[in-house]
Short mmCIF file of C-alpha atoms in Angstrom, two decimals:
data_model
loop_
_atom_site.label_atom_id
_atom_site.label_comp_id
_atom_site.label_asym_id
_atom_site.label_seq_id
_atom_site.Cartn_x
_atom_site.Cartn_y
_atom_site.Cartn_z
CA MET A 158 0.17 0.05 0.04
CA ASP A 159 1.73 3.32 -0.95
CA GLN A 160 1.95 6.71 0.77
CA GLN A 161 -1.43 7.71 -1.28
CA GLU A 162 -3.91 5.15 -0.67
CA TRP A 163 -2.61 5.13 3.86
CA LEU A 164 -3.07 9.04 3.47
CA GLN A 165 -6.69 8.11 2.15
CA ILE A 166 -7.77 6.26 4.92
CA GLY A 167 -6.87 8.05 7.28
CA ILE A 168 -8.78 11.06 5.77
CA ASP A 169 -11.52 8.53 5.03
CA ARG A 170 -11.86 7.96 8.70
CA GLY A 171 -11.89 11.25 9.72
CA ILE A 172 -8.21 10.94 12.28
CA ILE A 173 -5.84 12.94 9.34
CA ASP A 174 -6.94 16.58 9.09
CA CYS A 175 -5.21 17.75 5.90
CA LYS A 176 -4.40 20.53 7.05
CA ASN A 177 -2.10 19.09 10.05
CA SER A 178 1.22 18.83 9.61
CA ILE A 179 4.29 18.60 12.19
CA PHE A 180 5.73 21.60 11.24
CA SER A 181 5.26 24.65 13.01
CA GLU A 182 2.52 27.50 11.79
CA LYS A 183 5.93 29.97 10.78
CA GLU A 184 7.01 26.91 9.10
CA ASN A 185 3.84 26.11 7.27
CA MET A 186 3.50 30.22 6.64
CA ILE A 187 7.25 30.14 4.64
CA ILE A 188 6.58 26.77 2.61
CA GLU A 189 2.90 27.92 1.58
CA ASN A 190 3.89 31.83 0.46
CA LYS A 191 7.30 32.19 0.44
CA GLU A 192 8.43 32.91 -3.56
CA ARG A 193 9.84 30.78 -5.69
CA THR A 194 13.52 31.25 -6.60
CA VAL A 195 14.17 29.15 -10.24
CA THR A 196 17.09 29.66 -11.64
CA LEU A 197 18.37 27.89 -15.40
CA ARG A 198 21.06 25.78 -15.23
CA LYS A 199 23.84 25.03 -18.08
CA ASP A 200 22.68 21.64 -18.58
CA GLY A 201 19.30 23.70 -19.77
CA ARG A 202 17.16 22.08 -16.17
CA TYR A 203 15.36 24.66 -14.19
CA MET A 204 16.49 24.69 -10.57
CA CYS A 205 14.13 25.31 -7.73
CA TYR A 206 14.97 24.59 -3.08
CA ALA A 207 12.34 22.11 -1.75
CA TYR A 208 12.48 23.21 2.31
CA LEU A 209 12.55 20.20 4.53
CA ALA A 210 13.09 19.70 8.17
CA SER A 211 16.94 19.04 7.70
CA GLY A 212 17.18 21.85 5.41
CA ARG A 213 16.73 22.51 1.91
CA LYS A 214 17.27 20.34 -1.39
CA ALA A 215 17.80 21.58 -4.86
CA VAL A 216 15.51 20.00 -7.02
CA TYR A 217 14.87 20.32 -10.95
CA GLY A 218 12.32 20.17 -13.73
CA LYS A 219 12.36 20.79 -17.26
CA THR A 220 10.24 24.03 -17.02
CA GLU A 221 10.03 26.62 -14.14
CA GLU A 222 6.37 25.57 -13.55
CA LYS A 223 7.57 21.56 -13.13
CA ALA A 224 10.39 22.43 -10.72
CA ILE A 225 8.79 24.23 -8.88
CA GLU A 226 6.05 21.19 -8.51
CA ASN A 227 8.53 19.21 -7.91
CA ALA A 228 9.77 21.00 -4.73
CA VAL A 229 6.47 21.36 -3.68
CA LYS A 230 5.85 17.34 -4.00
CA ARG A 231 9.31 16.85 -2.26
CA GLU A 232 8.09 18.93 0.64
CA ASN A 233 4.60 16.92 0.81
CA GLN A 234 6.10 14.11 0.55
CA GLU A 235 8.64 13.88 3.53
CA ARG A 236 5.53 16.00 5.49
CA PHE A 237 3.55 13.01 4.78
CA GLU A 238 6.57 10.14 5.57
CA LEU A 239 7.28 12.53 9.20
CA GLU A 240 3.65 12.16 9.64
CA ARG A 241 2.67 8.57 9.19
CA GLN A 242 6.35 7.51 11.02
CA LYS A 243 5.16 9.42 14.34
CA TYR A 244 1.93 6.95 14.10
CA LEU A 245 3.52 3.58 13.46
CA PHE A 246 2.76 1.32 15.75
CA GLY A 247 6.72 0.34 16.44
CA PHE A 248 6.85 4.21 17.62
CA CYS A 249 4.25 4.24 19.52
CA TYR A 250 5.35 0.93 21.26
CA LYS A 251 8.65 2.79 22.10
CA LYS A 252 7.47 4.91 23.58
CA TRP A 253 4.57 3.09 25.82
CA PHE A 254 7.26 1.03 26.84
CA MET A 255 9.70 4.09 27.53
CA ALA A 256 6.59 5.88 30.24
CA LYS A 257 6.84 1.93 31.38
CA LEU A 258 10.15 2.13 32.30
CA GLU A 259 9.19 5.92 33.87
CA SER A 260 6.94 5.00 35.73
CA LYS A 261 9.29 2.58 37.94
CA ILE A 262 7.98 -1.25 37.20
CA ARG A 263 9.75 -3.77 37.93
CA PRO A 264 12.38 -4.43 35.75
CA GLN A 265 12.16 -8.10 34.76
CA THR A 266 8.71 -6.71 34.04
CA THR A 267 9.95 -4.59 31.38
CA ASP A 268 12.14 -7.31 30.10
CA ARG A 269 9.24 -9.59 30.08
CA ILE A 270 7.46 -7.00 28.10
CA GLU A 271 10.15 -6.39 25.44
CA SER A 272 10.87 -10.11 24.82
CA THR A 273 7.17 -10.37 23.50
CA TYR A 274 7.75 -7.44 21.44
CA ASN A 275 9.95 -9.11 19.75
CA LYS A 276 8.60 -12.58 19.35
CA TYR A 277 5.48 -11.21 18.06
CA PHE A 278 5.35 -8.09 16.72
CA ALA A 279 8.47 -6.77 15.71
CA ASN A 280 7.95 -8.52 12.23
CA ASP A 281 4.50 -8.15 11.91
CA ILE A 282 2.60 -5.36 12.74
CA LYS A 283 6.04 -3.19 13.51
CA GLU A 284 5.02 -0.69 10.77
CA LEU A 285 1.26 -0.90 10.41
CA ASP A 286 0.16 3.21 10.67
CA ILE A 287 -1.65 2.42 14.50
CA ARG A 288 -4.32 5.19 12.77
CA THR A 289 -5.91 2.77 10.71
CA LEU A 290 -5.62 -0.51 13.41
CA ASP A 291 -9.16 -1.60 13.72
CA SER A 292 -11.47 -4.58 15.93
CA TYR A 293 -10.66 -6.45 12.39
CA MET A 294 -6.86 -5.82 12.14
CA ALA A 295 -6.08 -6.64 15.85
CA ILE A 296 -8.64 -10.04 15.67
CA ASP A 297 -6.75 -11.31 12.58
CA PHE A 298 -3.27 -10.05 13.90
CA LEU A 299 -4.14 -12.09 18.11
CA VAL A 300 -5.44 -15.07 15.56
CA LYS A 301 -1.82 -15.16 13.33
CA CYS A 302 -0.33 -15.14 16.88
CA VAL A 303 -2.29 -18.22 18.36
CA ASP A 304 -2.24 -20.17 15.26
CA GLY A 305 1.02 -19.64 14.31
CA SER A 306 2.79 -20.86 18.10
CA PRO A 307 4.49 -24.37 17.05
CA LYS A 308 1.68 -26.38 19.01
CA GLY A 309 -1.05 -24.30 17.10
CA ARG A 310 -1.98 -22.59 20.52
CA LEU A 311 -0.81 -20.47 23.38
CA THR A 312 -2.08 -20.40 27.45
CA ARG A 313 -4.15 -17.60 28.66
CA LYS A 314 -1.34 -16.36 30.92
CA GLU A 315 1.16 -15.98 26.85
CA PHE A 316 -2.08 -14.43 25.34
CA SER A 317 -2.51 -11.98 28.15
CA LYS A 318 1.02 -10.78 27.37
CA ILE A 319 0.22 -10.12 23.85
CA MET A 320 -2.50 -8.10 24.72
CA GLN A 321 -0.92 -6.28 27.24
CA VAL A 322 1.04 -5.46 24.37
CA ILE A 323 -1.05 -4.05 21.41
CA ARG A 324 -3.10 -2.50 24.37
CA GLY A 325 -1.29 -0.57 25.77
CA THR A 326 0.24 1.09 22.46
CA TYR A 327 -2.79 1.53 21.22
CA GLN A 328 -4.40 3.09 24.46
CA LEU A 329 -0.92 5.22 24.04
CA TYR A 330 -2.12 6.13 20.72
CA CYS A 331 -5.40 7.32 21.54
CA ASP A 332 -4.75 9.50 24.62
CA ASN A 333 -1.84 11.27 22.74
CA TYR A 334 -4.45 11.79 19.95
CA VAL A 335 -7.16 13.76 22.24
CA LEU A 336 -4.02 16.00 23.75
CA GLU A 337 -3.23 17.06 20.05
CA ASN A 338 -6.44 16.89 18.33
CA ASN A 339 -9.20 17.76 21.29
CA LYS A 340 -11.03 14.69 19.83
CA GLN A 341 -11.22 11.40 20.81
CA VAL A 342 -10.63 8.81 18.09
CA LYS A 343 -13.41 7.75 16.03
CA ASP A 344 -14.13 3.77 16.45
CA VAL A 345 -12.35 2.70 19.24
CA ILE A 346 -11.14 -0.76 19.08
CA VAL A 347 -13.16 -2.78 22.29
CA TRP A 348 -11.09 -4.91 23.54
CA ASP A 349 -13.49 -7.12 25.51
CA THR A 350 -15.01 -8.16 22.43
CA VAL A 351 -11.48 -8.81 20.13
CA LYS A 352 -10.29 -10.95 23.28
CA ARG A 353 -13.91 -12.57 22.70
CA LYS A 354 -13.90 -13.25 19.47
CA VAL A 355 -10.53 -14.43 19.31
CA GLU A 356 -11.39 -16.86 22.44
CA GLU A 357 -14.50 -18.05 19.58
CA LYS A 358 -12.12 -18.50 16.59
CA CYS A 359 -8.33 -20.39 18.48
CA LEU A 360 -7.44 -22.12 21.14
CA LEU A 361 -6.93 -21.12 24.49
CA TYR A 362 -5.65 -23.40 27.34
CA THR A 363 -4.71 -23.16 30.69
CA PRO A 364 -2.06 -25.60 31.31
CA ARG A 365 -3.04 -28.70 34.24
CA LYS A 366 0.06 -30.56 34.90
CA LYS A 367 -0.63 -32.97 37.19
CA GLU A 368 1.37 -32.46 40.00
CA ILE A 369 2.01 -34.86 42.45
CA ALA A 370 3.59 -33.45 45.87
CA VAL A 371 7.25 -34.83 46.89
CA SER A 372 6.65 -37.62 49.40
CA GLY A 373 7.97 -38.50 52.29
CA THR A 374 9.79 -41.32 51.21
CA GLU A 375 11.21 -39.00 49.03
CA GLN A 376 12.31 -36.25 51.00
CA ASN A 377 13.84 -39.07 53.23
CA ALA A 378 16.19 -40.01 50.46
CA ILE A 379 16.68 -36.46 49.43
CA ARG A 380 17.81 -35.58 52.98
CA GLU A 381 19.99 -39.00 52.87
CA VAL A 382 22.13 -37.55 50.30
CA VAL A 383 22.64 -34.20 51.36
CA LEU A 384 23.86 -35.42 54.69
CA LYS A 385 26.05 -38.46 53.51
CA ASP A 386 27.51 -35.55 50.88
CA GLU A 387 30.80 -34.87 52.89
CA LYS A 388 33.78 -34.57 50.68
CA PHE A 389 32.37 -31.40 48.60
CA ILE A 390 31.20 -28.88 51.04
CA ASP A 391 29.52 -26.54 48.28
CA ARG A 392 27.65 -30.30 47.07
CA ARG A 393 27.01 -30.01 51.26
CA ILE A 394 26.10 -25.88 51.46
CA LEU A 395 23.45 -25.82 48.37
CA GLY A 396 22.29 -29.31 49.98
CA LEU A 397 21.46 -27.93 53.09
CA CYS A 398 19.45 -25.16 51.83
CA TRP A 399 17.40 -27.32 50.01
CA LEU A 400 16.87 -29.17 53.75
CA LEU A 401 15.68 -25.72 54.72
CA GLU A 402 13.55 -24.85 51.74
CA GLU A 403 11.36 -28.00 53.09
CA SER A 404 10.95 -26.40 56.51
CA THR A 405 10.40 -22.97 54.71
CA GLY A 406 8.59 -22.72 51.51
CA LEU A 407 10.42 -20.07 50.73
CA ARG A 408 10.42 -19.66 47.13
CA ILE A 409 14.02 -19.53 45.30
CA GLY A 410 15.08 -16.33 44.63
CA GLU A 411 13.93 -15.81 48.37
CA LEU A 412 16.14 -18.87 49.46
CA ALA A 413 19.34 -17.54 47.44
CA SER A 414 19.30 -14.06 48.45
CA LEU A 415 19.33 -15.18 52.49
CA THR A 416 21.38 -13.86 54.15
CA TRP A 417 22.81 -13.91 58.08
CA LYS A 418 21.41 -10.82 59.36
CA ASP A 419 17.97 -11.97 58.32
CA ILE A 420 17.97 -15.05 60.88
CA ASP A 421 16.98 -14.35 64.23
CA PHE A 422 17.66 -17.16 66.00
CA GLU A 423 16.98 -15.89 69.56
CA ASN A 424 12.75 -15.38 68.43
CA GLU A 425 13.15 -18.58 66.00
CA VAL A 426 12.24 -16.55 62.81
CA ILE A 427 13.53 -15.52 59.16
CA TYR A 428 13.23 -12.26 57.69
CA ILE A 429 12.07 -12.01 53.98
CA SER A 430 12.33 -8.86 52.13
CA LYS A 431 14.69 -9.78 49.22
CA THR A 432 14.58 -11.83 46.08
CA VAL A 433 17.22 -12.52 42.93
CA CYS A 434 16.68 -10.44 40.77
CA LYS A 435 17.73 -10.98 37.06
CA TYR A 436 17.04 -8.26 34.43
CA TYR A 437 19.05 -5.84 32.08
CA GLN A 438 20.30 -2.33 32.78
CA ARG A 439 19.03 0.32 30.15
CA ASP A 440 20.69 3.58 29.06
CA SER A 441 18.26 6.88 28.65
CA ASP A 442 16.19 5.41 25.49
CA GLY A 443 15.12 1.67 26.67
CA ASN A 444 18.46 0.50 25.11
CA ARG A 445 19.88 -3.04 27.38
CA ILE A 446 23.52 -2.54 28.31
CA LYS A 447 24.06 -5.57 30.32
CA GLN A 448 22.60 -8.50 32.58
CA ILE A 449 22.73 -7.51 36.49
CA TYR A 450 22.66 -10.11 38.64
CA GLY A 451 21.64 -8.68 42.33
CA THR A 452 18.72 -8.76 44.78
CA GLY A 453 15.33 -6.43 45.09
CA LYS A 454 12.19 -6.56 47.04
CA PRO A 455 9.90 -9.56 46.79
CA LYS A 456 7.91 -10.50 44.11
CA THR A 457 4.58 -8.91 46.08
CA GLU A 458 4.24 -6.68 49.47
CA HIS A 459 2.48 -10.05 51.22
CA GLY A 460 6.56 -11.35 49.81
CA VAL A 461 8.10 -9.08 52.94
CA ARG A 462 7.04 -11.26 55.93
CA GLU A 463 8.24 -13.34 59.07
CA ILE A 464 8.82 -17.00 59.06
CA PRO A 465 8.54 -19.36 62.07
CA LEU A 466 11.48 -22.00 62.29
CA THR A 467 10.48 -25.17 63.41
CA ASP A 468 13.33 -27.55 65.26
CA LYS A 469 13.82 -29.02 62.16
CA ALA A 470 14.67 -26.36 60.06
CA LEU A 471 16.82 -24.67 62.87
CA LYS A 472 19.06 -28.08 63.54
CA VAL A 473 19.20 -27.58 59.40
CA LEU A 474 20.66 -23.71 60.66
CA ASN A 475 23.31 -24.78 62.68
CA GLN A 476 25.01 -27.47 60.55
CA LEU A 477 25.04 -24.95 57.77
CA LEU A 478 26.41 -22.18 60.29
CA LYS A 479 29.01 -24.76 61.74
CA LEU A 480 29.81 -25.15 57.99
CA GLN A 481 30.74 -21.91 57.67
CA LYS A 482 32.34 -21.31 60.59
CA GLU A 483 34.84 -23.93 60.07
CA CYS A 484 35.67 -23.45 56.81
CA GLY A 485 36.71 -18.95 57.94
CA TRP A 486 33.30 -17.89 55.67
CA TYR A 487 30.85 -17.37 58.30
CA ASN A 488 29.80 -13.38 58.34
CA LYS A 489 26.76 -11.53 58.85
CA GLU A 490 26.41 -10.58 55.83
CA GLU A 491 27.14 -13.33 53.90
CA LEU A 492 24.49 -15.54 52.03
CA LEU A 493 23.66 -18.70 53.55
CA CYS A 494 24.74 -20.50 50.01
CA TYR A 495 27.96 -19.27 50.45
CA SER A 496 30.76 -21.99 49.63
CA GLY A 497 33.84 -20.43 48.95
CA ARG A 498 33.45 -18.62 45.59
CA ARG A 499 30.97 -16.03 44.85
CA ILE A 500 28.64 -17.54 42.19
CA LYS A 501 27.19 -15.16 39.42
CA ASP A 502 23.96 -16.95 39.00
CA VAL A 503 22.91 -18.27 42.72
CA THR A 504 19.55 -19.62 41.52
CA ASN A 505 20.99 -21.94 38.72
CA ALA A 506 23.35 -23.21 40.61
CA LEU A 507 20.96 -24.23 43.50
CA TYR A 508 18.56 -25.57 40.48
CA LYS A 509 21.53 -27.69 39.27
CA ASN A 510 22.37 -29.32 43.06
CA LEU A 511 18.50 -30.12 43.75
CA ARG A 512 18.38 -32.04 39.91
CA ARG A 513 21.96 -34.22 40.73
CA ILE A 514 20.64 -34.31 44.85
CA SER A 515 17.65 -36.00 43.35
CA ASN A 516 19.31 -38.37 40.69
CA MET A 517 21.62 -40.05 43.75
CA ALA A 518 18.07 -39.97 45.41
CA GLY A 519 16.80 -43.00 43.10
CA ILE A 520 13.76 -40.31 41.98
CA GLU A 521 11.96 -41.90 39.01
CA GLN A 522 13.01 -39.82 35.68
CA ASP A 523 9.19 -39.22 34.97
CA LYS A 524 9.10 -37.57 38.50
CA HIS A 525 10.52 -34.18 37.76
CA ILE A 526 11.97 -32.17 41.06
CA TYR A 527 12.11 -28.51 40.58
CA PRO A 528 12.41 -25.89 43.41
CA HIS A 529 8.70 -24.80 42.79
CA LEU A 530 7.47 -28.55 43.38
CA LEU A 531 9.47 -28.45 47.03
CA ARG A 532 7.59 -25.01 47.56
CA LYS A 533 4.17 -26.40 46.89
CA THR A 534 4.97 -29.65 48.73
CA VAL A 535 5.08 -27.25 51.85
CA ALA A 536 2.45 -26.04 51.65
CA THR A 537 -0.21 -29.27 50.61
CA ASN A 538 1.81 -31.02 53.43
CA LEU A 539 0.32 -27.82 55.92
CA HIS A 540 -2.86 -28.32 54.69
CA ASP A 541 -3.78 -32.14 55.47
CA ALA A 542 -2.41 -31.02 58.98
CA GLY A 543 -4.89 -29.01 59.00
CA MET A 544 -3.47 -25.12 58.48
CA SER A 545 -6.03 -22.76 57.24
CA THR A 546 -5.87 -21.53 53.65
CA ARG A 547 -5.24 -18.29 54.94
CA ASP A 548 -2.56 -19.14 57.30
CA ILE A 549 -0.39 -21.25 54.40
CA ALA A 550 -0.88 -18.07 51.76
CA ASP A 551 0.86 -15.79 54.77
CA LEU A 552 3.68 -17.98 55.06
CA LEU A 553 4.14 -18.27 51.15
CA GLY A 554 3.78 -14.46 50.15
CA HIS A 555 0.65 -14.47 48.29
CA SER A 556 -1.28 -11.76 48.61
CA GLU A 557 -4.83 -13.39 47.26
CA ILE A 558 -5.72 -17.22 48.79
CA GLY A 559 -7.44 -18.28 45.81
CA VAL A 560 -3.64 -18.49 44.48
CA THR A 561 -3.04 -21.01 47.34
CA GLU A 562 -5.98 -22.83 47.22
CA GLN A 563 -5.20 -23.47 42.89
CA CYS A 564 -1.65 -23.75 42.54
CA TYR A 565 -0.32 -24.70 45.75
CA ILE A 566 -2.34 -27.32 47.35
CA ILE A 567 -1.29 -30.85 45.10
CA SER A 568 -2.47 -34.43 45.43
CA THR A 569 -1.11 -36.46 48.01
CA GLU A 570 -3.20 -39.41 46.78
CA LEU A 571 -1.13 -41.71 46.34
CA GLU A 572 0.92 -41.30 49.51
CA LYS A 573 -2.45 -41.65 51.76
CA LYS A 574 -3.62 -44.22 49.82
CA ARG A 575 0.12 -46.37 50.42
CA LYS A 576 -1.01 -45.37 54.42
CA LYS A 577 -4.04 -46.59 55.00
CA MET A 578 -2.75 -50.08 52.91
CA ALA A 579 -0.06 -49.87 55.60
CA ALA A 580 -2.49 -50.05 58.28
CA VAL A 581 -4.54 -52.79 56.89
CA LEU A 582 -1.96 -54.79 55.36
#
């Protein structure tokens, strides 16, 4: 579609005012009213200047009138092109993204937004004039995102990320249009309708992976492997951290960021006030500079909490403390999982250690034990012991009880059946 067709669509929909231009009123007056100076060149062509944003540029024609006509045409082309660039989807997205950065949201969130844009938008509607975007185009694009995925379907969570980008970018365009033109955009997209239409045309789903809590037998096997692993101090320290996880239900980022000053042995509590963060440092234009590994605030306000220590947890902490003191590593400011050398990605080191322990414990390969499963197992065990869901949610740092009920209390049917059978058979 050429420039003239884009312009005609905008005029027909009432979103482009033919009299408007990105040039100032003074510049418009100069361009429209200036008496053009036309000179005859030695080669027989006529030369006239076109007044562009970057300065004046020589334009030629076979006649005096043609030179003036070409100069005006060149000026109008630049006007239109600069006006059009202001409304490219990619340009509007960049402004929305920068507004997100300035709003001081978590840097991990901005990284996720950028990844979503690069995956679904950058090679598709980046060059689209957002003024021409309507409900039908939005539906077609979103359906294409779903159908074009490797499995031909998307999770509702992934779809909501795509919706956030397209909806946020379009809303910024609408807000700016009102400010610049003092009138509303015609035929504003109703995003709830768009979402409903997409759901009618393609498959969105919520993963329902059947999770089985780590059984008491499996936990004992893990504990036995950790306590017997005395050859390598670093492995033993990371392993003891996982035994602490079994008694506290911490997020892996919270576990990796724990220091000794977070442990109150006198009152027997752990203070959770930070988590490990991995994000990109950015310059003033929002471009990535380098990846940062550090600590930041927990995922939600409810993540700041106190967790009471059980006798089992205190025993593990005392073992960790003894090991670090024997090696001369103990310091109030030091990480619990410090094992003599600085690890850039602590969470990754913990994850690999858990996988190694699971294999050594003889846990079946088809039952993949991962950090969050241990956290969910703690929630499940507390629930089975009769603790209220509200109290479990508070211990886990959840802001909503529904999350705890739906996602964290998982199946222990096999273990229950085993106990009933053992009592009878």
